[in-house]
mmCIF file of C-alpha atoms in Angstrom:
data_model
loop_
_atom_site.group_PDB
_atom_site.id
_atom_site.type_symbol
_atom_site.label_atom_id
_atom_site.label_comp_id
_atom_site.label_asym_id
_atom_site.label_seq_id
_atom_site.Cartn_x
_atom_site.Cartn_y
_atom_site.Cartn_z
ATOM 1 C CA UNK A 1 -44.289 -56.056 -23.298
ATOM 2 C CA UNK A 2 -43.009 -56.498 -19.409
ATOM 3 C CA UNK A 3 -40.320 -57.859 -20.258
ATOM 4 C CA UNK A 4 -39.295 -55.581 -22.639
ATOM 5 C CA UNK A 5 -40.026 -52.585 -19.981
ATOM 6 C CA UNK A 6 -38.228 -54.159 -17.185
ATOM 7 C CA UNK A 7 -35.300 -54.216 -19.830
ATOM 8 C CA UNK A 8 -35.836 -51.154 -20.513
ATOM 9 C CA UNK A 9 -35.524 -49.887 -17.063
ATOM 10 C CA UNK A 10 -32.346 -52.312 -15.826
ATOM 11 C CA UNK A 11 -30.647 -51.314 -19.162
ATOM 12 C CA UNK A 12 -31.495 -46.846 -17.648
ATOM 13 C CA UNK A 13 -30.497 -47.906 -14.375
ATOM 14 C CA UNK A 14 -27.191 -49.524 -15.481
ATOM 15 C CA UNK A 15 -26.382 -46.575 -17.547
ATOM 16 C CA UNK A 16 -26.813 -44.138 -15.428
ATOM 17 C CA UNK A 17 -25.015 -46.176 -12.711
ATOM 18 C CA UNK A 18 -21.820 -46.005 -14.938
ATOM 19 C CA UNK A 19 -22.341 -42.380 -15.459
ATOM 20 C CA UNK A 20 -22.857 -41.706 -11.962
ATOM 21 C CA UNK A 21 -19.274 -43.834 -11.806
ATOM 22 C CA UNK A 22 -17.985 -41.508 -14.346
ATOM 23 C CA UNK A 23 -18.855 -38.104 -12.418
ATOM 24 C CA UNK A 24 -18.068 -38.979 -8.943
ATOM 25 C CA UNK A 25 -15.122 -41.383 -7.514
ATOM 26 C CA UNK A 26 -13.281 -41.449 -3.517
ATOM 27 C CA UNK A 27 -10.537 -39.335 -3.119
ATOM 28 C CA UNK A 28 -8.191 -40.531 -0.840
ATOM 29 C CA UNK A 29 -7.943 -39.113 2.273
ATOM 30 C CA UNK A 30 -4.144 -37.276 3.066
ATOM 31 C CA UNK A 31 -3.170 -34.991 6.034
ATOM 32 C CA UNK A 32 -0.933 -33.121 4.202
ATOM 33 C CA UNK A 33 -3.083 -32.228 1.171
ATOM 34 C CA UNK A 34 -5.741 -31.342 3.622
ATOM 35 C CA UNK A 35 -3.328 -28.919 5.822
ATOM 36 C CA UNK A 36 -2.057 -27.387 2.811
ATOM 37 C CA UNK A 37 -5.469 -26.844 1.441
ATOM 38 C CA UNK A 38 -6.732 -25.765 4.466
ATOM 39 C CA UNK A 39 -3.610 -22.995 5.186
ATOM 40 C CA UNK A 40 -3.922 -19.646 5.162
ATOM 41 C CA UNK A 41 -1.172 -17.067 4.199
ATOM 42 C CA UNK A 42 -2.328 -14.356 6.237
ATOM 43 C CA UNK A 43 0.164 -13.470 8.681
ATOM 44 C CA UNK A 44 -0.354 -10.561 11.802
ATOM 45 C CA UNK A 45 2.832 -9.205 11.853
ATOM 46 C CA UNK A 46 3.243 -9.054 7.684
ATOM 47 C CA UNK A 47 -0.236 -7.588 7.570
ATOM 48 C CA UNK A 48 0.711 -5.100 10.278
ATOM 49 C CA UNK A 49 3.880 -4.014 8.373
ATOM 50 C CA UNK A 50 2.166 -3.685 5.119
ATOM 51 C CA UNK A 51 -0.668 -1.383 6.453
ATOM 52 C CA UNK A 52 2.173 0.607 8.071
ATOM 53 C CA UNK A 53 4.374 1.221 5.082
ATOM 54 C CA UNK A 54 1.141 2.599 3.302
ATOM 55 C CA UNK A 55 1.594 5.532 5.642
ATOM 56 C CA UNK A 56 4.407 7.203 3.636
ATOM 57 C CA UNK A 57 4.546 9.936 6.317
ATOM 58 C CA UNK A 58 4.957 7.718 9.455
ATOM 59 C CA UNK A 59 7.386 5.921 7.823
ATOM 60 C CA UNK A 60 9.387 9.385 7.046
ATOM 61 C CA UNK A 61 8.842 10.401 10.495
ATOM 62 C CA UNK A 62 9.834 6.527 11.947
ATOM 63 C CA UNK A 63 13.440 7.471 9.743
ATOM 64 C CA UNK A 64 14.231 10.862 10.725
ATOM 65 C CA UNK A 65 13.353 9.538 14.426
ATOM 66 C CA UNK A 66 16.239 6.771 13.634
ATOM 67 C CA UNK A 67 18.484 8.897 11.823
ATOM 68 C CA UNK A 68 18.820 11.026 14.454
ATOM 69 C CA UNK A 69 19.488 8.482 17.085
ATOM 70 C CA UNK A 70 22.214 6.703 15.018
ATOM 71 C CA UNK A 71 23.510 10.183 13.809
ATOM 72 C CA UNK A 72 24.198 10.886 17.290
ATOM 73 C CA UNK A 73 26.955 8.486 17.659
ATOM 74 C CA UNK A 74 28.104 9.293 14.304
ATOM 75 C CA UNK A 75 28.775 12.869 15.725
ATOM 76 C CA UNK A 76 30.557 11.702 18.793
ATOM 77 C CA UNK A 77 32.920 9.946 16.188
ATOM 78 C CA UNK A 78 33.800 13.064 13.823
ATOM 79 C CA UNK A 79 33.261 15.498 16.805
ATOM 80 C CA UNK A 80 36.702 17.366 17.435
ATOM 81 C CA UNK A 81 36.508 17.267 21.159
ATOM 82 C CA UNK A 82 35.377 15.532 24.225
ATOM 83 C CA UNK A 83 32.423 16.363 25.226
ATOM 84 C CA UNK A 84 34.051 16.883 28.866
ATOM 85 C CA UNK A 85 36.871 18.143 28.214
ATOM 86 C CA UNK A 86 37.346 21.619 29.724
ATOM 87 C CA UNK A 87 39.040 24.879 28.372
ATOM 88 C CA UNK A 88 40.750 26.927 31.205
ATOM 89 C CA UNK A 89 41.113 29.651 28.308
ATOM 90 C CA UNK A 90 38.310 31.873 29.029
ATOM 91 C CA UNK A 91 38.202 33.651 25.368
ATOM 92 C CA UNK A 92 37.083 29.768 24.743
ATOM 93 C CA UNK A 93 33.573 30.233 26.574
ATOM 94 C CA UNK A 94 30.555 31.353 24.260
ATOM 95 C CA UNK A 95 32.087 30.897 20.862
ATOM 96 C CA UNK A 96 29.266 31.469 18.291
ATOM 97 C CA UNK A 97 29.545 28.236 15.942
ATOM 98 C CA UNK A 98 32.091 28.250 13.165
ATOM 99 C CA UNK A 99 34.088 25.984 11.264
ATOM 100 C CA UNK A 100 35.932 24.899 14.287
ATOM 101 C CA UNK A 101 33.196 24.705 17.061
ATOM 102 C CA UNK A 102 29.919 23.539 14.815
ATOM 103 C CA UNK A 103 27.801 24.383 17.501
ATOM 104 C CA UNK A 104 30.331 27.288 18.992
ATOM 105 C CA UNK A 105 30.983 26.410 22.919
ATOM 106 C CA UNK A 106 29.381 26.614 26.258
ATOM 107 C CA UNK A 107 29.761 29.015 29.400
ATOM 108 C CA UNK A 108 32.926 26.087 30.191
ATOM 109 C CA UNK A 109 34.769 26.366 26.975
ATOM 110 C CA UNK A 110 33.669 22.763 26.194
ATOM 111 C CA UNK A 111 32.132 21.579 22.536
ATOM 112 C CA UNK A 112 28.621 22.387 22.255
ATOM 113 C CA UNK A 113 28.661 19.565 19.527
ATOM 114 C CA UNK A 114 29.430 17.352 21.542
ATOM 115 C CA UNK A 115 27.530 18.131 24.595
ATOM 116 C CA UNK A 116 24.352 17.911 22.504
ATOM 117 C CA UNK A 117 24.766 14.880 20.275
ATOM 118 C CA UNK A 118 25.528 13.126 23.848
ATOM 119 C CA UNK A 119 22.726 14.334 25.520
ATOM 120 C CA UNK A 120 20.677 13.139 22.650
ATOM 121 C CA UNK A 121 21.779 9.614 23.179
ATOM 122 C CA UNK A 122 21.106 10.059 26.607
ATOM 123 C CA UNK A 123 17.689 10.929 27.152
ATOM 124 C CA UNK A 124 16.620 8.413 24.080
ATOM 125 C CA UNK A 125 18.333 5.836 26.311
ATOM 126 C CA UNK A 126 16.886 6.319 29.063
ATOM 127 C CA UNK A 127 13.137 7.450 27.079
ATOM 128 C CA UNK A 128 13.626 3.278 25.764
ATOM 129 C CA UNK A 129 14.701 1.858 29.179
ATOM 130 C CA UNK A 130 11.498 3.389 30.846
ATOM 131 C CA UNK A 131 9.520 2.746 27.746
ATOM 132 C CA UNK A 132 10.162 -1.452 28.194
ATOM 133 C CA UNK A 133 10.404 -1.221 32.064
ATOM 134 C CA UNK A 134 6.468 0.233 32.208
ATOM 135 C CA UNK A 135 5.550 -2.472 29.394
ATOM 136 C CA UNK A 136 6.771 -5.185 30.832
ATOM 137 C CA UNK A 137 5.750 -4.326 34.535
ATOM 138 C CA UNK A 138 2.380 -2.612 33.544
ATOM 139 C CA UNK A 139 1.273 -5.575 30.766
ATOM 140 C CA UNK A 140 2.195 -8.031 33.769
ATOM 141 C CA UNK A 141 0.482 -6.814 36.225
ATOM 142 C CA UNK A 142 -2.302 -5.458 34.031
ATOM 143 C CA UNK A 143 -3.190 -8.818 33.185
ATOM 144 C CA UNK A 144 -3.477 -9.668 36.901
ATOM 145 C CA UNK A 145 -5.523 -6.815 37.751
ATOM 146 C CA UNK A 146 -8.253 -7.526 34.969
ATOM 147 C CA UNK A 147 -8.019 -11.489 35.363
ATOM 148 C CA UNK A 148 -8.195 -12.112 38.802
ATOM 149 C CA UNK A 149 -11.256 -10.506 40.319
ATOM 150 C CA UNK A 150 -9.801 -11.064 44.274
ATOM 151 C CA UNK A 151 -6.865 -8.441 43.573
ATOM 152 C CA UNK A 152 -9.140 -5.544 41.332
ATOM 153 C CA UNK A 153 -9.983 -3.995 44.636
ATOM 154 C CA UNK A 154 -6.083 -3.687 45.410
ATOM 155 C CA UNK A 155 -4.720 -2.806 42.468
ATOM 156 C CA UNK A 156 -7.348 0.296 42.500
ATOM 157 C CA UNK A 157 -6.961 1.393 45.939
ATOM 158 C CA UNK A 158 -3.174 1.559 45.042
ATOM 159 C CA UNK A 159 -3.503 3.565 41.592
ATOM 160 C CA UNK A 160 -5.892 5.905 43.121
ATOM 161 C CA UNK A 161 -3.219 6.329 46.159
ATOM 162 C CA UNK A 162 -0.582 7.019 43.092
ATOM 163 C CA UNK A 163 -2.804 8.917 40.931
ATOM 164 C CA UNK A 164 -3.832 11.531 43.431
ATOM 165 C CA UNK A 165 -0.463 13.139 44.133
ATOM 166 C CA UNK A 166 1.592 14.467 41.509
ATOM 167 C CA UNK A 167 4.495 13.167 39.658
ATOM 168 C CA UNK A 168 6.893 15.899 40.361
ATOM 169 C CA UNK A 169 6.327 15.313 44.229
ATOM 170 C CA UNK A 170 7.723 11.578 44.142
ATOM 171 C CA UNK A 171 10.657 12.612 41.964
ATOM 172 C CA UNK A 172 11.750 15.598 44.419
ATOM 173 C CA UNK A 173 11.569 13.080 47.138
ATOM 174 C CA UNK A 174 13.332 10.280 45.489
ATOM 175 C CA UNK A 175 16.168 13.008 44.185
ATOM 176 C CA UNK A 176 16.386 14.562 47.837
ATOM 177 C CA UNK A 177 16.388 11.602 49.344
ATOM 178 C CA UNK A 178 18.013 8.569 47.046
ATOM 179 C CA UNK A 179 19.835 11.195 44.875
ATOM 180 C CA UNK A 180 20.747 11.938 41.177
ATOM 181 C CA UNK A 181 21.378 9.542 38.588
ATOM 182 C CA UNK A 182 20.815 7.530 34.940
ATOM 183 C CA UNK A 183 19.627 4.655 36.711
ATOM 184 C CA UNK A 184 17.566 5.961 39.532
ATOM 185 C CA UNK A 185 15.799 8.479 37.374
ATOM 186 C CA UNK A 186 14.646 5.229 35.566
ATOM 187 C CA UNK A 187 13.619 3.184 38.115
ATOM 188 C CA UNK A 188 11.661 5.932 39.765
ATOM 189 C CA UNK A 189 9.912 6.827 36.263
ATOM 190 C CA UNK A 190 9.094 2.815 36.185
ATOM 191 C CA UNK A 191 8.150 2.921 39.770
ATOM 192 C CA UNK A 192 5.307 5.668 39.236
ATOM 193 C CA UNK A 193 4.501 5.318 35.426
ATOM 194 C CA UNK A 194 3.971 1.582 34.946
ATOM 195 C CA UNK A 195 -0.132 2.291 36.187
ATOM 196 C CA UNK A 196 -1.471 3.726 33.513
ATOM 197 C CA UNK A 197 -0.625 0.882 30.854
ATOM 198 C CA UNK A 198 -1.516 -1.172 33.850
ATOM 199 C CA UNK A 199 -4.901 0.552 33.672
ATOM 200 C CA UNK A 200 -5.317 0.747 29.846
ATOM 201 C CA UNK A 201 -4.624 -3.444 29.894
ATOM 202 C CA UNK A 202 -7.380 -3.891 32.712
ATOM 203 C CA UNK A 203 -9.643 -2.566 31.389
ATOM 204 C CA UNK A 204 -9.266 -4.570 28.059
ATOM 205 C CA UNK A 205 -8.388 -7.845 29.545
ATOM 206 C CA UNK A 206 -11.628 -7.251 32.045
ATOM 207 C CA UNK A 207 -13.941 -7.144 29.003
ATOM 208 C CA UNK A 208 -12.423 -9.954 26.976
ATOM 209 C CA UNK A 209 -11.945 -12.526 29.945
ATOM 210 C CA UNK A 210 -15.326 -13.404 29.931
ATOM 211 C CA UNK A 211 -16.224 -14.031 26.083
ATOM 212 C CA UNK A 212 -17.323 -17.170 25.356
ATOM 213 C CA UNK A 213 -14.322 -18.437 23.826
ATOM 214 C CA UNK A 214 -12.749 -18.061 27.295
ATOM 215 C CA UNK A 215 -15.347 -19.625 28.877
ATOM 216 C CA UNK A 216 -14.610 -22.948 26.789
ATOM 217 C CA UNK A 217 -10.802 -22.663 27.488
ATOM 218 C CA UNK A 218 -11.653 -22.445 31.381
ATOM 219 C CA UNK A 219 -13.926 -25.640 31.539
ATOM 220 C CA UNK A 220 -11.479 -27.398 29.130
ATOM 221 C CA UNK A 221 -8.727 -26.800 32.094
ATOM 222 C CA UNK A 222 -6.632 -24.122 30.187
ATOM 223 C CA UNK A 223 -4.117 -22.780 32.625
ATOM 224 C CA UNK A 224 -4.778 -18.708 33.118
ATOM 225 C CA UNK A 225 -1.200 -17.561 31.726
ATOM 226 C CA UNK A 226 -2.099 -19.411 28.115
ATOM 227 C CA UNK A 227 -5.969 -17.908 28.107
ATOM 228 C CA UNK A 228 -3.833 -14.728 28.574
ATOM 229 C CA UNK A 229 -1.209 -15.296 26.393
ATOM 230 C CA UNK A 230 -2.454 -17.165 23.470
ATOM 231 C CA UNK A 231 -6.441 -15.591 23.691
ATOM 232 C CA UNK A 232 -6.180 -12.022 25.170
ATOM 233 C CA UNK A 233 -2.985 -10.878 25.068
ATOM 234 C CA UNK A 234 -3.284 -10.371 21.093
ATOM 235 C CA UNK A 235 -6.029 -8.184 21.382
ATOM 236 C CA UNK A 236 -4.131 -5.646 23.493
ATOM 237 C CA UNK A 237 -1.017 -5.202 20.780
ATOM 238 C CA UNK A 238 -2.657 -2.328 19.272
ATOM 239 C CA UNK A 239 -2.848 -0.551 22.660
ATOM 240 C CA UNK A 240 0.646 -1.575 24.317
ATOM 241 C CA UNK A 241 2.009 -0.152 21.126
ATOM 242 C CA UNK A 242 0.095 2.981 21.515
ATOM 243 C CA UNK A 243 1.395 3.311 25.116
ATOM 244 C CA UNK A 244 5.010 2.668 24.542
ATOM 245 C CA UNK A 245 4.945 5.244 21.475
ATOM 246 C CA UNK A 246 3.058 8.190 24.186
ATOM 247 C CA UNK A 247 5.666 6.652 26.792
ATOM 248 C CA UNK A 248 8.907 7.536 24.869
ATOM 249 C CA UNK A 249 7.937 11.399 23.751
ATOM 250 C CA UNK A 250 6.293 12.285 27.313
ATOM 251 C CA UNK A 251 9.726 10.723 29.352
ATOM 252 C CA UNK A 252 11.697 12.922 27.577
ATOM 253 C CA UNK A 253 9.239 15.860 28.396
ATOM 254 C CA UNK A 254 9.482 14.504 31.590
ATOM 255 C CA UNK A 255 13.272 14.342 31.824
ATOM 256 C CA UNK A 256 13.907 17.775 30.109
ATOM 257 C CA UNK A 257 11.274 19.512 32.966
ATOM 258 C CA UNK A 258 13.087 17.535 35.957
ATOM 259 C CA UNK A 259 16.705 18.786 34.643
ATOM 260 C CA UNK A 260 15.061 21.803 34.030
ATOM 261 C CA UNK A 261 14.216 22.102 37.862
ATOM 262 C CA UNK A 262 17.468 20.904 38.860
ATOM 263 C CA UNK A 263 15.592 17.562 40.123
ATOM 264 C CA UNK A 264 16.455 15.351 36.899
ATOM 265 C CA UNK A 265 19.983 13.818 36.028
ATOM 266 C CA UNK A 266 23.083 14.639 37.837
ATOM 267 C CA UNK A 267 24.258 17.245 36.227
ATOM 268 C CA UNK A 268 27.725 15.738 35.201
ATOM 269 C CA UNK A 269 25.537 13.475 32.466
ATOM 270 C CA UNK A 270 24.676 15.923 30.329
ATOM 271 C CA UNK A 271 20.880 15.684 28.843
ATOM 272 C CA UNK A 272 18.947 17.774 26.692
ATOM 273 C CA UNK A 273 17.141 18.573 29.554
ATOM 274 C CA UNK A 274 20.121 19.550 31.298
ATOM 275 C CA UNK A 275 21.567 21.723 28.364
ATOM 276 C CA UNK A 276 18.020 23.548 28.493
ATOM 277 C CA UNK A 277 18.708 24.219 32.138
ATOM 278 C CA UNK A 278 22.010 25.557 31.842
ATOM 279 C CA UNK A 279 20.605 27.639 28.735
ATOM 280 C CA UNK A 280 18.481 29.742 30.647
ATOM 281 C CA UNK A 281 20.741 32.333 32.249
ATOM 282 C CA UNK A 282 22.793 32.870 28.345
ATOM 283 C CA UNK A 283 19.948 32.264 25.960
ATOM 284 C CA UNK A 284 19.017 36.244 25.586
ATOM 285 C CA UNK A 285 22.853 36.598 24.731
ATOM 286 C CA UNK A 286 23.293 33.051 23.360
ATOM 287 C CA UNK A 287 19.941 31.820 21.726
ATOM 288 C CA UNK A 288 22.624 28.697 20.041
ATOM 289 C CA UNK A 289 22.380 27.396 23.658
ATOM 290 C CA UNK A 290 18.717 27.185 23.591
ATOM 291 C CA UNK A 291 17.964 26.456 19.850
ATOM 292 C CA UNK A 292 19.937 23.514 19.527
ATOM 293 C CA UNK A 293 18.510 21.019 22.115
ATOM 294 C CA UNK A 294 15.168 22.187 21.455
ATOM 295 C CA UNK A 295 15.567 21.256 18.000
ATOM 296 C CA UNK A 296 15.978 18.212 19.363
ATOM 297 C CA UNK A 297 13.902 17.254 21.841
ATOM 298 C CA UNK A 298 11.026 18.584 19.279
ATOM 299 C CA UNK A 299 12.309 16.351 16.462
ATOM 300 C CA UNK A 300 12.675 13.519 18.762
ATOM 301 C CA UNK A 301 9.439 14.192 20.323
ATOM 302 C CA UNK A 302 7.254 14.648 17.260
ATOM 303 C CA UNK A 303 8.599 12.170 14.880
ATOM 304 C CA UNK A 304 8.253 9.409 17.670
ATOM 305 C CA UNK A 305 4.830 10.405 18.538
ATOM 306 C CA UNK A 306 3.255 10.719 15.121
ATOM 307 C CA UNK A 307 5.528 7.215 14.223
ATOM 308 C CA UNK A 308 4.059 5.781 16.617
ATOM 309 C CA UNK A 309 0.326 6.477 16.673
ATOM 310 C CA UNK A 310 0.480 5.109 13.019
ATOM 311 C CA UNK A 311 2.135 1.924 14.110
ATOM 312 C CA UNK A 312 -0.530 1.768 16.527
ATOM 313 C CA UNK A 313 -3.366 1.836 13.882
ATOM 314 C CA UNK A 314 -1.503 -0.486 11.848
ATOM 315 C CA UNK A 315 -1.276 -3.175 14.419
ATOM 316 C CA UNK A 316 -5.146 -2.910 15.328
ATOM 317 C CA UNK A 317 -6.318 -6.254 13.889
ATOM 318 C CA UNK A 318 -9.793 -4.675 12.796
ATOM 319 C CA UNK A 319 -7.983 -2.532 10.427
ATOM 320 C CA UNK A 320 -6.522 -5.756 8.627
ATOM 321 C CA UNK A 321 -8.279 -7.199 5.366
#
């Protein structure tokens, strides 16, 4: 009867052995299989542009923004004059638009076409130039200020010394003093405006430097430009975007109130904020001068702002599935 039980129970634990064989075997171990099993699709800038195009309206406004800007060197092409060129014919000045002059004439005689679709160019060129100058300069030095502790104290003192006096001051000095032109306007824009992305990037990168994640990468010997690059710097997307899309609409603001005040662009570079200056004495008798750049400037204005703020949202990573 033992014998027949210990049988018994060799015979159960060889069977189940060769099931147990059956069910489970080693799989051989291969890098690639595991990468590939292990990869994800998601991608930041695919997700970003996908929650963007959902917003059928931003995307309209993000096309009319860049129809307009490519429209206005169509216009220059098919225009019928130079946008310089002068008329000494006096029954040439204040033409109400027609067939000939699309946008009738000036107090000068010269195409009103022309002078506005060239304007347009200009103060989106120079909105874009300021735009990346106060990224690159702000996000740079932004970085600094909320990274290294030793030059917070600095960077305040100096954007409270900025802060406190008023825009419009610094430009009437620089244009008294420097003088009037594309590139100076720019620089002097960049020169004042690159503190408050500075600011906005401070104050991000000074909460995220010490999360725990940063911690590790410090002890592990992680140089400070990767920790910023590769382990901040993503975080603050969202808000550089937001800053460069409020940067564009309020430099043209900016531009249009300085040519309005005879302080902006020299005057032989026509802008729309130049064309709104030179409107003001004619506009009761010749509302065209008025109503075409400001048709302008608000389109440009509006679409970029509302384009933007969506673009924004889109590329805040706690919006992404």
């Amino acid at each position: 009867m033992e014998s027949r039980t210990v049988n018994t129970t060799a015979e159960l634990e060889k069977e189940l052995g060769m099931k147990e064989s059956e069910l489970f075997s080693f799989v051989e171990y291969r890098p690639s299989e595991a990468e590939r099993i292990g990869y994800s699709e998601y991608s930041y800038w695919k997700s970003v542009f996908r929650n963007f195009f959902k917003n059928k309206a931003a995307v309209v406004m993000m096309i009319v923004f860049f129809m307009i800007f490519i429209f206005s060197f169509i216009a220059l092409r098919i225009g019928k004059y130079d946008y310089q060129s002068l008329r000494s014919d006096t029954n040439l000045c204040f033409i109400l638009p027609n067939s000939e002059y699309w946008f009738g004439t000036d107090n000068l005689g010269r195409d009103y076409w022309c002078q506005v679709w060239f304007a347009t160019q200009t103060s989106i060129k120079l909105a874009a130039i300021v735009a990346a100058g106060e990224c690159l300069v702000g996000v740079t030095l932004g970085c600094i200020w909320g990274y290294v502790r030793k030059a917070d104290r600095f960077f305040t003192e100096l954007y409270n010394i900025i802060n406190s006096v008023p825009t419009m001051i610094y430009m009437t000095l620089i244009a008294l003093m420097i003088g009037q032109s594309f590139w100076v306007m720019c620089a002097s824009i960049i020169l004042f405006h690159w503190l408050y992305m500075a600011k906005n990037v401070r104050n991000l990168v000074f909460m995220y430097r010490d999360r725990e994640y940063n911690l590790a990468s410090r002890c592990l010997g992680t140089k400070i430009g990767r920790i910023l690059t590769r382990n901040i710097l993503p975080y603050l997307i969202s808000v550089i975007i937001l800053r460069v899309a409020l940067s564009i609409p309020s430099t043209i603001a900016l531009e249009t109130t300085l040519s309005y005040l005879g302080l902006g662009l020299d005057v032989n570079t026509p802008s729309l904020g130049i064309l709104l200056r030179n409107s003001r004495a004619y506009f009761l008798d010749y509302p065209y001068l008025l109503i075409f750049p400001a048709i302008i400037v608000s389109l440009v204005t509006i679409t970029f702002y509302l384009a933007g703020n969506a673009f924004s949202d889109a590329a805040d990573p706690r919006n992404h599935v």
